Coordinates of C-alpha atoms and ligand atoms in Angstrom, one line a residue:
M1 CA 0.0 0.0 0.0
F2 CA 1.5 3.3 -1.0
R3 CA -0.5 5.4 1.4
T4 CA -3.0 5.2 4.2
H5 CA -3.8 8.9 4.1
T6 CA -3.3 11.8 1.7
C7 CA -1.0 14.7 2.5
G8 CA -4.0 16.9 3.2
E9 CA -5.8 14.7 5.6
L10 CA -4.2 14.3 9.0
R11 CA -5.6 16.3 12.0
L12 CA -5.2 16.2 15.8
D13 CA -7.8 13.4 15.9
N14 CA -5.2 11.2 14.2
E15 CA -2.6 11.7 16.9
G16 CA -0.8 8.4 17.7
T17 CA -1.9 6.7 14.5
D18 CA 0.6 4.9 12.4
V19 CA 0.4 6.2 8.9
T20 CA 2.0 5.9 5.4
L21 CA 2.1 9.0 3.2
S22 CA 3.4 9.3 -0.4
G23 CA 4.0 12.6 -2.1
W24 CA 6.5 15.1 -3.5
V25 CA 9.1 16.9 -1.4
Q26 CA 8.1 20.5 -1.3
A27 CA 10.9 21.7 1.0
G28 CA 13.3 20.4 3.5
R29 CA 14.8 22.1 6.5
D30 CA 17.6 20.9 8.8
F31 CA 17.6 22.0 12.4
G32 CA 20.5 20.3 14.1
G33 CA 19.2 16.9 15.2
L34 CA 15.8 17.4 13.4
T35 CA 15.1 17.3 9.7
F36 CA 11.8 18.6 8.5
V37 CA 10.3 17.7 5.2
D38 CA 7.1 19.1 3.8
L39 CA 5.4 16.4 1.8
R40 CA 2.9 17.5 -0.8
D41 CA 0.2 16.0 -3.0
R42 CA -2.9 17.5 -4.5
Y43 CA -4.8 17.3 -1.2
G44 CA -2.3 19.4 0.8
I45 CA 1.0 19.5 2.6
T46 CA 2.0 17.5 5.7
Q47 CA 5.1 18.1 7.8
V48 CA 7.3 15.0 8.3
V49 CA 10.0 15.1 10.9
F50 CA 13.1 12.9 11.1
D51 CA 14.8 12.9 14.5
S52 CA 18.5 11.9 14.5
D53 CA 18.3 10.8 18.2
D54 CA 15.8 8.1 17.0
D55 CA 17.5 7.0 13.9
A56 CA 20.6 8.9 12.8
A57 CA 21.0 7.1 9.4
L58 CA 17.4 7.8 8.5
A59 CA 17.7 11.5 9.4
E60 CA 20.8 11.7 7.3
R61 CA 19.0 10.2 4.3
A62 CA 16.1 12.6 4.8
G63 CA 18.6 15.5 4.8
K64 CA 19.7 14.5 1.3
L65 CA 16.2 14.5 -0.3
G66 CA 15.9 17.0 -3.2
R67 CA 12.9 19.2 -4.2
E68 CA 10.2 17.3 -6.0
W69 CA 11.5 13.8 -5.2
V70 CA 8.7 11.4 -4.8
V71 CA 8.9 9.6 -1.4
Q72 CA 7.0 7.3 0.8
V73 CA 7.1 7.9 4.6
K74 CA 5.9 5.6 7.4
G75 CA 5.6 7.0 10.8
Q76 CA 3.3 8.2 13.6
V77 CA 1.2 11.2 13.8
R78 CA 2.0 13.6 16.7
E79 CA 0.9 17.0 17.8
R80 CA 3.2 19.8 16.7
T81 CA 4.8 22.1 19.3
N82 CA 4.8 25.1 17.0
K83 CA 1.5 24.8 15.1
N84 CA 1.0 26.3 11.6
P85 CA -2.5 27.9 11.6
N86 CA -2.2 28.6 7.8
R87 CA -2.4 24.9 6.9
P88 CA -5.3 22.5 7.5
T89 CA -2.8 19.9 8.6
G90 CA -0.8 22.5 10.6
D91 CA -1.6 21.0 14.1
V92 CA 0.2 17.8 13.5
E93 CA 3.3 16.2 12.0
V94 CA 4.4 12.7 11.2
L95 CA 7.4 11.4 13.1
A96 CA 9.1 9.2 10.4
R97 CA 10.2 5.7 11.0
E98 CA 10.8 4.6 7.4
L99 CA 11.7 6.5 4.2
T100 CA 11.5 5.1 0.7
V101 CA 12.5 7.1 -2.3
L102 CA 10.0 6.2 -5.0
N103 CA 11.6 8.4 -7.6
R104 CA 14.1 11.2 -7.8
S105 CA 13.6 14.5 -9.6
K106 CA 15.9 16.9 -11.3
V107 CA 16.0 20.3 -9.7
P108 CA 12.8 21.9 -11.2
P109 CA 13.3 24.9 -13.5
F110 CA 11.1 27.0 -11.2
T111 CA 9.7 26.8 -7.7
I112 CA 6.6 24.8 -7.3
E113 CA 4.9 27.3 -5.0
D114 CA 1.7 29.3 -5.1
E115 CA 3.9 32.3 -6.1
T116 CA 6.5 30.9 -8.5
D117 CA 9.7 32.5 -9.9
G118 CA 9.1 30.9 -13.3
G119 CA 8.2 33.1 -16.3
D120 CA 5.4 32.3 -18.7
D121 CA 7.4 30.6 -21.3
L122 CA 9.3 28.3 -18.9
R123 CA 6.1 27.4 -17.1
M124 CA 4.4 26.5 -20.4
R125 CA 7.3 24.4 -21.4
Y126 CA 7.1 22.5 -18.2
R127 CA 3.3 22.7 -17.9
Y128 CA 3.2 19.4 -15.9
L129 CA 5.3 21.1 -13.2
D130 CA 3.2 24.3 -13.4
L131 CA 0.1 22.1 -13.0
R132 CA 1.5 20.9 -9.7
R133 CA 1.2 24.4 -8.2
G134 CA -1.7 25.1 -5.9
P135 CA -3.5 27.8 -7.8
L136 CA -3.5 25.9 -11.1
Q137 CA -4.6 22.7 -9.4
Q138 CA -7.5 24.6 -7.8
N139 CA -8.5 26.0 -11.3
I140 CA -8.3 22.6 -13.0
I141 CA -10.3 20.9 -10.2
F142 CA -12.8 23.8 -10.2
R143 CA -13.3 23.2 -13.9
S144 CA -13.9 19.5 -13.3
R145 CA -16.5 20.2 -10.6
L146 CA -18.2 22.7 -13.0
A147 CA -18.3 20.1 -15.8
L148 CA -19.8 17.5 -13.5
A149 CA -22.4 20.0 -12.2
V150 CA -23.3 20.9 -15.8
R151 CA -23.9 17.3 -16.7
A152 CA -25.9 16.6 -13.5
Y153 CA -28.1 19.7 -14.1
L154 CA -28.8 19.2 -17.8
G155 CA -29.2 15.5 -17.4
G156 CA -31.8 16.2 -14.7
E157 CA -33.6 18.5 -17.2
G158 CA -33.9 15.8 -19.7
F159 CA -31.0 16.8 -22.0
V160 CA -29.3 14.0 -23.9
E161 CA -25.5 14.1 -24.3
V162 CA -24.6 13.4 -27.9
E163 CA -21.1 13.5 -29.3
T164 CA -20.7 15.1 -32.7
P165 CA -17.8 14.6 -35.1
N166 CA -14.6 16.6 -35.3
L167 CA -13.7 15.8 -38.9
I168 CA -16.4 17.8 -40.7
K169 CA -16.7 20.6 -43.2
S170 CA -16.9 24.3 -42.5
T171 CA -19.4 25.6 -40.0
P172 CA -19.3 29.3 -40.2
E173 CA -19.1 31.0 -36.9
G174 CA -17.2 33.9 -38.3
A175 CA -13.6 32.6 -37.9
R176 CA -11.2 30.8 -40.1
D177 CA -11.3 27.0 -40.2
F178 CA -8.6 24.7 -39.1
V179 CA -8.3 22.1 -41.9
V180 CA -7.1 18.5 -41.9
P181 CA -6.0 16.8 -45.1
S182 CA -7.6 13.5 -46.0
R183 CA -5.3 10.7 -47.1
L184 CA -8.1 8.5 -48.5
N185 CA -9.5 11.4 -50.5
E186 CA -6.4 13.1 -51.9
G187 CA -6.6 16.8 -52.3
Q188 CA -9.6 17.1 -50.0
F189 CA -9.8 18.5 -46.5
Y190 CA -11.9 18.2 -43.5
A191 CA -12.5 21.3 -41.4
L192 CA -12.5 21.1 -37.6
P193 CA -15.8 22.3 -36.2
Q194 CA -16.0 26.0 -35.1
S195 CA -19.0 24.6 -33.2
P196 CA -21.3 21.6 -33.6
Q197 CA -24.0 24.0 -34.9
T198 CA -25.3 22.1 -37.9
F199 CA -25.1 18.8 -36.1
K200 CA -27.1 19.9 -33.2
Q201 CA -29.8 21.3 -35.5
L202 CA -29.8 17.9 -37.3
L203 CA -30.3 16.2 -33.9
M204 CA -33.4 18.4 -33.5
V205 CA -34.7 17.2 -36.9
A206 CA -33.9 13.7 -35.7
G207 CA -36.2 14.3 -32.7
Y208 CA -33.8 14.3 -29.8
D209 CA -35.6 17.4 -28.5
R210 CA -33.0 18.4 -25.9
Y211 CA -29.3 18.0 -26.7
F212 CA -26.1 19.1 -24.9
Q213 CA -22.4 18.4 -25.1
I214 CA -19.3 19.7 -23.4
V215 CA -17.4 20.0 -26.6
K216 CA -14.1 21.3 -28.1
C217 CA -14.5 23.9 -30.8
F218 CA -11.7 25.1 -33.1
R219 CA -11.3 28.6 -34.5
D220 CA -8.3 29.9 -36.3
E221 CA -8.2 33.4 -35.0
D222 CA -5.7 35.9 -33.8
L223 CA -5.2 35.1 -30.1
R224 CA -5.5 37.1 -27.0
A225 CA -5.5 36.3 -23.3
D226 CA -9.2 35.3 -23.5
R227 CA -9.0 33.3 -26.7
Q228 CA -7.5 29.9 -27.6
P229 CA -7.5 28.2 -30.9
E230 CA -9.3 25.2 -29.3
F231 CA -11.7 25.9 -26.5
T232 CA -14.7 24.3 -24.9
Q233 CA -18.4 25.0 -25.1
I234 CA -21.4 23.8 -23.2
D235 CA -23.4 23.4 -26.3
C236 CA -27.2 23.0 -26.3
E237 CA -30.1 22.8 -28.5
M238 CA -33.9 22.5 -27.8
A239 CA -36.9 21.8 -30.0
F240 CA -40.4 23.2 -29.6
V241 CA -39.2 26.2 -27.6
T242 CA -39.3 29.9 -27.9
Q243 CA -36.4 32.3 -26.9
E244 CA -38.1 32.7 -23.6
D245 CA -37.8 28.9 -22.9
V246 CA -34.1 28.9 -23.7
L247 CA -33.4 32.0 -21.6
N248 CA -35.2 30.5 -18.6
T249 CA -33.5 27.1 -18.9
F250 CA -30.1 28.6 -19.1
E251 CA -30.7 31.1 -16.4
G252 CA -31.6 28.0 -14.3
L253 CA -28.4 26.3 -15.3
T254 CA -26.3 29.4 -14.5
R255 CA -28.0 29.9 -11.1
H256 CA -27.4 26.2 -10.3
L257 CA -23.7 26.3 -11.2
F258 CA -23.0 29.4 -9.2
Q259 CA -24.9 28.0 -6.2
E260 CA -23.5 24.4 -6.5
V261 CA -19.9 25.1 -7.3
K262 CA -19.3 28.5 -5.7
G263 CA -22.1 28.9 -3.1
V264 CA -23.1 32.1 -4.7
E265 CA -26.8 33.1 -5.0
L266 CA -27.1 35.1 -8.2
G267 CA -29.5 38.1 -8.3
E268 CA -31.8 39.1 -11.1
F269 CA -31.0 38.3 -14.7
P270 CA -32.2 41.5 -16.3
R271 CA -32.8 41.7 -20.1
M272 CA -31.5 44.5 -22.2
Q273 CA -32.0 45.1 -25.9
Y274 CA -28.8 45.2 -28.0
D275 CA -29.5 48.8 -29.1
E276 CA -30.0 49.9 -25.5
A277 CA -26.8 48.2 -24.4
L278 CA -24.8 50.1 -27.0
R279 CA -26.5 53.3 -26.2
R280 CA -26.1 53.1 -22.4
Y281 CA -22.8 51.3 -22.2
G282 CA -21.1 51.5 -25.6
S283 CA -20.9 47.7 -25.6
D284 CA -23.0 44.7 -26.4
K285 CA -21.6 43.1 -23.2
P286 CA -22.0 45.7 -20.6
D287 CA -20.4 45.3 -17.2
L288 CA -23.2 46.2 -14.7
R289 CA -21.1 46.0 -11.6
F290 CA -20.8 49.8 -11.8
G291 CA -22.7 52.7 -13.3
M292 CA -21.0 55.5 -15.3
E293 CA -23.4 55.2 -18.2
L294 CA -23.0 57.0 -21.5
N295 CA -25.0 60.2 -22.0
D296 CA -25.9 61.7 -25.3
L297 CA -24.7 65.3 -25.4
T298 CA -25.2 65.9 -29.2
A299 CA -27.9 68.5 -28.9
L300 CA -26.2 70.4 -26.1
G301 CA -22.8 70.4 -27.8
Q302 CA -23.6 71.4 -31.3
G303 CA -24.2 74.9 -32.7
K304 CA -21.7 76.6 -30.3
G305 CA -19.0 77.0 -32.9
F306 CA -16.8 74.1 -31.9
P307 CA -16.0 72.6 -35.3
V308 CA -15.2 69.1 -34.0
F309 CA -18.6 68.8 -32.3
D310 CA -20.5 70.4 -35.1
A311 CA -19.1 67.9 -37.6
A312 CA -19.8 64.9 -35.3
E313 CA -22.7 62.4 -35.7
L314 CA -22.7 61.9 -31.9
I315 CA -21.3 63.6 -28.8
V316 CA -21.3 61.3 -25.9
G317 CA -20.0 61.6 -22.3
I318 CA -19.5 59.8 -19.0
C319 CA -19.5 61.1 -15.5
V320 CA -16.6 59.9 -13.4
A321 CA -17.7 60.3 -9.8
G322 CA -15.1 62.2 -7.8
G323 CA -13.0 62.6 -10.9
A324 CA -12.5 66.3 -10.6
E325 CA -9.4 65.5 -8.5
L326 CA -7.6 64.0 -11.5
S327 CA -4.4 65.9 -12.3
R328 CA -3.5 67.4 -15.7
K329 CA -1.1 64.5 -16.1
Q330 CA -3.7 61.9 -15.4
L331 CA -6.1 63.5 -17.9
D332 CA -3.3 63.6 -20.5
G333 CA -2.8 60.0 -19.8
L334 CA -6.4 59.2 -20.5
T335 CA -6.3 61.2 -23.7
K336 CA -3.3 59.2 -24.8
W337 CA -5.1 56.0 -23.9
V338 CA -8.1 56.7 -26.1
K339 CA -5.8 57.9 -29.0
R340 CA -4.0 54.5 -29.1
P341 CA -4.7 52.7 -32.3
Q342 CA -6.5 49.9 -30.4
I343 CA -9.1 52.5 -29.3
G344 CA -8.8 54.9 -32.1
A345 CA -10.4 58.1 -30.8
K346 CA -9.3 61.4 -32.2
G347 CA -9.2 63.1 -28.8
L348 CA -10.9 63.4 -25.4
I349 CA -12.6 66.4 -23.9
Y350 CA -12.9 66.8 -20.2
V351 CA -15.0 69.0 -17.9
K352 CA -14.1 69.3 -14.3
Y353 CA -17.1 70.1 -12.0
N354 CA -15.1 71.8 -9.3
E355 CA -16.1 71.6 -5.6
D356 CA -16.9 75.3 -5.6
G357 CA -19.5 74.8 -8.4
S358 CA -17.4 76.2 -11.2
F359 CA -16.4 74.3 -14.3
K360 CA -13.1 73.9 -16.0
S361 CA -12.9 72.2 -19.3
S362 CA -10.6 71.7 -22.3
V363 CA -13.2 73.5 -24.5
D364 CA -13.7 76.7 -22.4
K365 CA -13.1 78.7 -25.5
F366 CA -16.4 77.5 -27.0
F367 CA -18.6 76.7 -24.0
D368 CA -19.4 79.0 -21.1
Q369 CA -20.2 78.0 -17.6
A370 CA -23.9 77.7 -18.2
A371 CA -23.3 75.4 -21.2
L372 CA -21.0 73.2 -19.2
A373 CA -23.6 73.1 -16.4
G374 CA -26.0 71.8 -18.9
W375 CA -23.7 68.9 -19.8
A376 CA -23.2 68.2 -16.2
S377 CA -26.9 68.0 -15.5
A378 CA -27.4 65.8 -18.6
C379 CA -24.8 63.4 -17.2
G380 CA -26.1 63.5 -13.6
A381 CA -22.8 65.0 -12.3
D382 CA -22.3 66.6 -8.9
A383 CA -19.6 69.0 -7.7
G384 CA -16.3 67.0 -7.6
D385 CA -17.1 64.9 -10.6
L386 CA -15.5 64.8 -14.0
L387 CA -17.0 64.5 -17.5
L388 CA -15.1 62.7 -20.2
V389 CA -16.5 63.4 -23.7
I390 CA -15.9 61.8 -27.1
S391 CA -17.4 62.8 -30.4
G392 CA -17.4 61.5 -34.0
E393 CA -19.1 58.8 -35.8
A394 CA -21.9 57.3 -33.6
E395 CA -21.0 53.7 -33.5
K396 CA -17.2 54.3 -33.1
S397 CA -17.6 57.0 -30.4
R398 CA -19.9 54.8 -28.3
D399 CA -17.4 51.9 -28.6
Q400 CA -14.4 54.2 -27.7
L401 CA -16.2 55.7 -24.7
G402 CA -17.5 52.3 -23.6
R403 CA -13.9 51.0 -23.4
L404 CA -12.8 54.2 -21.6
R405 CA -15.6 53.6 -19.1
L406 CA -14.1 50.2 -18.3
H407 CA -10.6 51.6 -18.2
V408 CA -11.5 54.4 -15.8
A409 CA -13.5 52.0 -13.6
E410 CA -10.5 49.8 -13.2
M411 CA -8.1 52.7 -12.7
R412 CA -10.3 54.2 -10.0
D413 CA -11.1 50.8 -8.3
M414 CA -14.8 51.2 -9.0
I415 CA -15.4 47.5 -9.7
P416 CA -16.5 45.6 -6.5
A417 CA -14.8 42.3 -6.0
G418 CA -16.7 39.1 -5.5
V419 CA -19.9 40.5 -7.2
F420 CA -21.6 38.8 -10.1
K421 CA -23.9 40.8 -12.4
P422 CA -25.6 38.7 -15.1
L423 CA -27.5 40.2 -18.0
W424 CA -29.3 38.8 -21.1
V425 CA -28.6 41.0 -24.1
V426 CA -31.4 40.3 -26.6
D427 CA -32.8 41.4 -30.0
F428 CA -29.5 41.5 -31.8
P429 CA -29.6 42.6 -35.5
L430 CA -29.8 39.7 -37.9
L431 CA -27.2 41.0 -40.3
E432 CA -24.2 43.3 -40.1
W433 CA -23.3 45.5 -43.0
D434 CA -19.6 45.4 -43.9
E435 CA -18.9 48.8 -45.5
E436 CA -15.4 47.9 -46.7
H437 CA -16.4 44.7 -48.5
Q438 CA -19.9 46.0 -49.3
R439 CA -21.6 42.8 -48.0
F440 CA -23.6 41.5 -45.1
H441 CA -22.3 39.2 -42.4
A442 CA -24.5 37.2 -40.1
M443 CA -24.4 38.9 -36.7
H444 CA -24.6 35.5 -34.9
H445 CA -24.5 32.9 -37.6
P446 CA -26.3 32.1 -40.8
F447 CA -28.8 29.7 -39.2
T448 CA -30.3 32.4 -36.9
S449 CA -33.9 33.3 -37.5
P450 CA -35.2 36.8 -37.9
K451 CA -37.9 37.6 -35.4
R452 CA -41.1 36.0 -36.5
E453 CA -42.7 39.3 -37.2
E454 CA -39.7 40.3 -39.4
V455 CA -40.0 37.3 -41.8
D456 CA -42.2 39.1 -44.3
R457 CA -39.9 42.2 -44.3
M458 CA -36.9 39.9 -44.8
L459 CA -38.5 38.1 -47.8
T460 CA -39.7 41.3 -49.5
G461 CA -37.7 44.2 -48.2
D462 CA -35.0 46.3 -49.8
H463 CA -31.4 46.7 -48.8
D464 CA -32.0 49.1 -46.0
T465 CA -34.8 46.9 -44.6
M466 CA -32.2 44.1 -44.3
K467 CA -30.0 46.3 -42.2
S468 CA -32.8 46.9 -39.7
L469 CA -33.9 43.2 -39.3
R470 CA -33.9 42.0 -35.7
A471 CA -33.2 38.4 -34.8
D472 CA -34.2 36.2 -31.9
A473 CA -30.6 36.1 -30.8
Y474 CA -29.3 36.5 -27.3
D475 CA -26.1 36.6 -25.3
L476 CA -25.6 35.9 -21.6
V477 CA -23.1 38.4 -20.2
I478 CA -21.7 38.3 -16.7
N479 CA -19.5 41.1 -15.4
G480 CA -18.9 42.4 -18.9
A481 CA -17.8 39.0 -20.3
E482 CA -19.8 37.2 -22.9
I483 CA -20.5 33.9 -21.3
G484 CA -22.6 32.5 -24.1
G485 CA -24.9 33.2 -27.0
G486 CA -27.5 31.6 -29.1
S487 CA -30.5 32.1 -31.2
V488 CA -33.8 30.8 -32.4
R489 CA -33.1 29.0 -35.7
I490 CA -34.5 29.0 -39.2
Y491 CA -36.1 25.7 -39.9
D492 CA -37.6 26.4 -43.3
R493 CA -35.7 25.7 -46.5
G494 CA -37.0 28.9 -48.2
L495 CA -36.0 31.2 -45.4
Q496 CA -32.6 29.6 -45.0
E497 CA -32.0 30.0 -48.8
K498 CA -33.0 33.6 -48.5
N499 CA -30.5 34.1 -45.7
F500 CA -27.7 32.5 -47.6
Q501 CA -28.5 34.7 -50.6
L502 CA -28.3 37.9 -48.4
L503 CA -25.0 36.7 -47.1
G504 CA -23.6 36.6 -50.6
F505 CA -23.9 32.8 -51.3
T506 CA -24.9 31.8 -54.8
P507 CA -27.6 29.1 -54.7
E508 CA -25.0 26.6 -55.9
E509 CA -22.5 27.6 -53.1
A510 CA -25.3 27.4 -50.5
E511 CA -26.3 23.9 -51.8
A512 CA -22.7 22.7 -51.9
Q513 CA -21.9 23.8 -48.3
F514 CA -25.2 23.4 -46.5
G515 CA -27.4 21.3 -48.8
F516 CA -27.5 18.6 -46.2
L517 CA -29.0 21.0 -43.6
M518 CA -31.5 22.6 -46.0
G519 CA -32.4 19.1 -47.2
A520 CA -33.1 18.0 -43.6
F521 CA -35.4 21.0 -43.2
E522 CA -37.6 19.3 -45.8
Y523 CA -38.2 16.3 -43.7
G524 CA -40.2 17.6 -40.8
A525 CA -37.8 20.0 -39.0
P526 CA -39.3 21.1 -35.7
P527 CA -39.0 24.7 -34.5
H528 CA -35.8 24.8 -32.5
A529 CA -33.4 27.1 -30.7
G530 CA -30.2 26.8 -28.8
I531 CA -27.3 28.4 -27.1
A532 CA -23.6 27.7 -26.3
F533 CA -21.7 28.8 -23.2
G534 CA -17.9 29.4 -23.4
F535 CA -16.9 26.9 -20.7
D536 CA -13.3 28.1 -20.3
R537 CA -14.5 31.7 -19.9
L538 CA -17.3 30.7 -17.5
C539 CA -14.6 29.1 -15.3
A540 CA -12.5 32.2 -15.4
V541 CA -15.3 34.7 -14.8
M542 CA -16.7 32.6 -11.8
N543 CA -13.2 33.0 -10.3
G544 CA -12.9 36.7 -11.0
Q545 CA -10.1 36.1 -13.5
S546 CA -9.7 37.3 -17.0
S547 CA -7.3 34.7 -18.6
I548 CA -9.0 31.5 -19.7
R549 CA -5.5 29.9 -20.1
D550 CA -5.2 29.3 -16.4
F551 CA -8.3 27.1 -16.6
I552 CA -7.0 24.9 -19.4
A553 CA -4.7 22.1 -18.5
F554 CA -2.6 22.3 -21.7
P555 CA -3.2 25.7 -23.4
K556 CA -1.5 27.2 -26.4
N557 CA 0.6 30.4 -26.3
N558 CA -0.1 33.6 -28.2
Q559 CA 1.3 32.2 -31.4
G560 CA -1.0 29.2 -31.1
R561 CA 1.9 26.9 -30.1
D562 CA 2.1 24.2 -27.5
V563 CA 5.7 24.8 -26.5
M564 CA 5.7 21.7 -24.3
I565 CA 5.1 19.2 -27.1
D566 CA 6.4 21.7 -29.7
A567 CA 3.4 21.8 -32.0
P568 CA 2.6 22.6 -34.7
A569 CA 5.6 21.0 -36.4
P570 CA 6.6 20.0 -39.9
I571 CA 5.7 16.5 -41.1
D572 CA 8.0 14.3 -43.0
A573 CA 8.2 14.0 -46.7
G574 CA 6.6 10.5 -46.8
Q575 CA 3.6 11.8 -44.9
L576 CA 3.3 14.7 -47.3
R577 CA 3.5 12.4 -50.3
E578 CA 0.8 10.2 -48.9
L579 CA -1.5 13.2 -48.5
A580 CA -0.6 14.5 -51.9
L581 CA 0.6 17.8 -50.4
R582 CA 3.5 20.0 -51.2
V583 CA 4.8 22.6 -48.7
T584 CA 5.9 25.9 -50.2
V585 CA 7.4 27.4 -47.2
D586 CA 10.7 26.5 -45.4
R587 CA 11.3 26.2 -41.7
D588 CA 12.2 29.9 -41.5
G589 CA 8.9 30.9 -43.2
A590 CA 10.4 31.7 -46.6
K591 CA 8.0 30.8 -49.4
S592 CA 9.2 29.1 -52.5
Ligands
LIG1 N1 -23.0 27.8 -32.3 C1 -23.1 29.0 -31.6 C2 -21.8 29.6 -31.2 O1 -20.8 28.8 -31.1 C3 -24.0 29.0 -30.4 C4 -25.4 28.7 -30.8 O2 -26.0 29.5 -31.6 O3 -26.0 27.8 -30.2 O4 -21.6 30.7 -30.8

């Protein structure tokens, strides 16, 4: 038997018991006749003591153990004289009688502690060592508990777990596909699913009624901290439901998960229309943990001779509570921040509402005190507050100010910790007009249905009508992060064809790519709708973290590489020949 207890288990109750522990050597300390070894496993750390008065040879061997060696210790539990209140096992130690080295370890390239000295790259290269550290173990175990809770809840609600294939053809979710060459069909390629979208709809046609899957999705996108080329969704689809049914079911799931896995009782799940979210927060995923809403100042700001404002489609401002105290330097810093290419504002205008009731602004030349007072009241500002104003094209200005809102909230510590604010954003547009390429994109995906009352307009309307169509599409947002999204689907061949046509498909292209789905719609497709949650992101948000990478056991880096296994990698000439492929780029990236 390797162990009678784990390293996180022993308490004062066990005093006097003979035990066997196995684990990793976290640290060793020599105090004259006593050698202390901290033994770690995933359950905790237990102090083991070797007394040279009892057994000098044993104590000497213990003194030579290296960090991360795997050892087995037999001994007796005793009360510690100097207890460690920071450890659940801190009241006891094991007085060792026997020591077996099960395996040695090289000196690890970084410390296996909660706070490590290892940089990102090194930790990714030795991910198996990084995963030994407490914070990561907690994350990975949290993820497992969450997955189990999802299965239990949805299973209880009558959902059937069905696996869908990974070697498929393109499912457009708006990203590039990863492709896999087929050996048996030379010159042809599978695409990895960006989501199981078409398959889950086919399962509804097949009568499964309620489907779910915790499933890998693959999207070849530029990567950021909250994106990975392969990520996991809680993917669901339901038949004979309305949007309302889907929202209620998944509000239920979300409440259950927070309650079950975090002990958190979520408050209300308000609903907000897409247009309203943009208007009030400059974002389709507003963070409701703090206010600082956007206010339209267009009418107040125009016609006073300030050319920038007069030329703008929109003038929009936020009120930063207590912000009048910001220094010139801080304000310049904010101006620089919004002018960065990632934000892209042309400038930032400020108005300080001084404690004495006077106003000081960067546009004093054009606006007198009364005018500025008008802005302040439109933004609900009090003495001591600061207005930050952006102007220009409506959509862009709202987006820029929306991001500034988040930045300022972080900078000024306005976001309460440990608070969760869910929100359903509903009534997304069906289509998005791409000015540059003069074409429509699906706002959610091509299978999303317009609202029932919009169908006629969609079938008969002109170009501008198409821009204004609304869909039964919805997103769940928590604390400003998009947790999931879904829609009511088209289940009629004619409407689906029309949608493809609007999206720029010829009938032949639509048939070649999605004929199987439209064909299925001709065999008794029920009305259906669904949703998918980003599982990695849900894990991160539930833990108040922003990086999903820390919740994925083996993630990829910013270049999409797994630096531990060194993938992607070239394949050998034989394999290429078998696949009938020729590579036109050398190892350094030069093309031939
Ligand atoms: N397939 C969609 C997505 O990945 C979710 C859905 O519409 O159910 O975003």
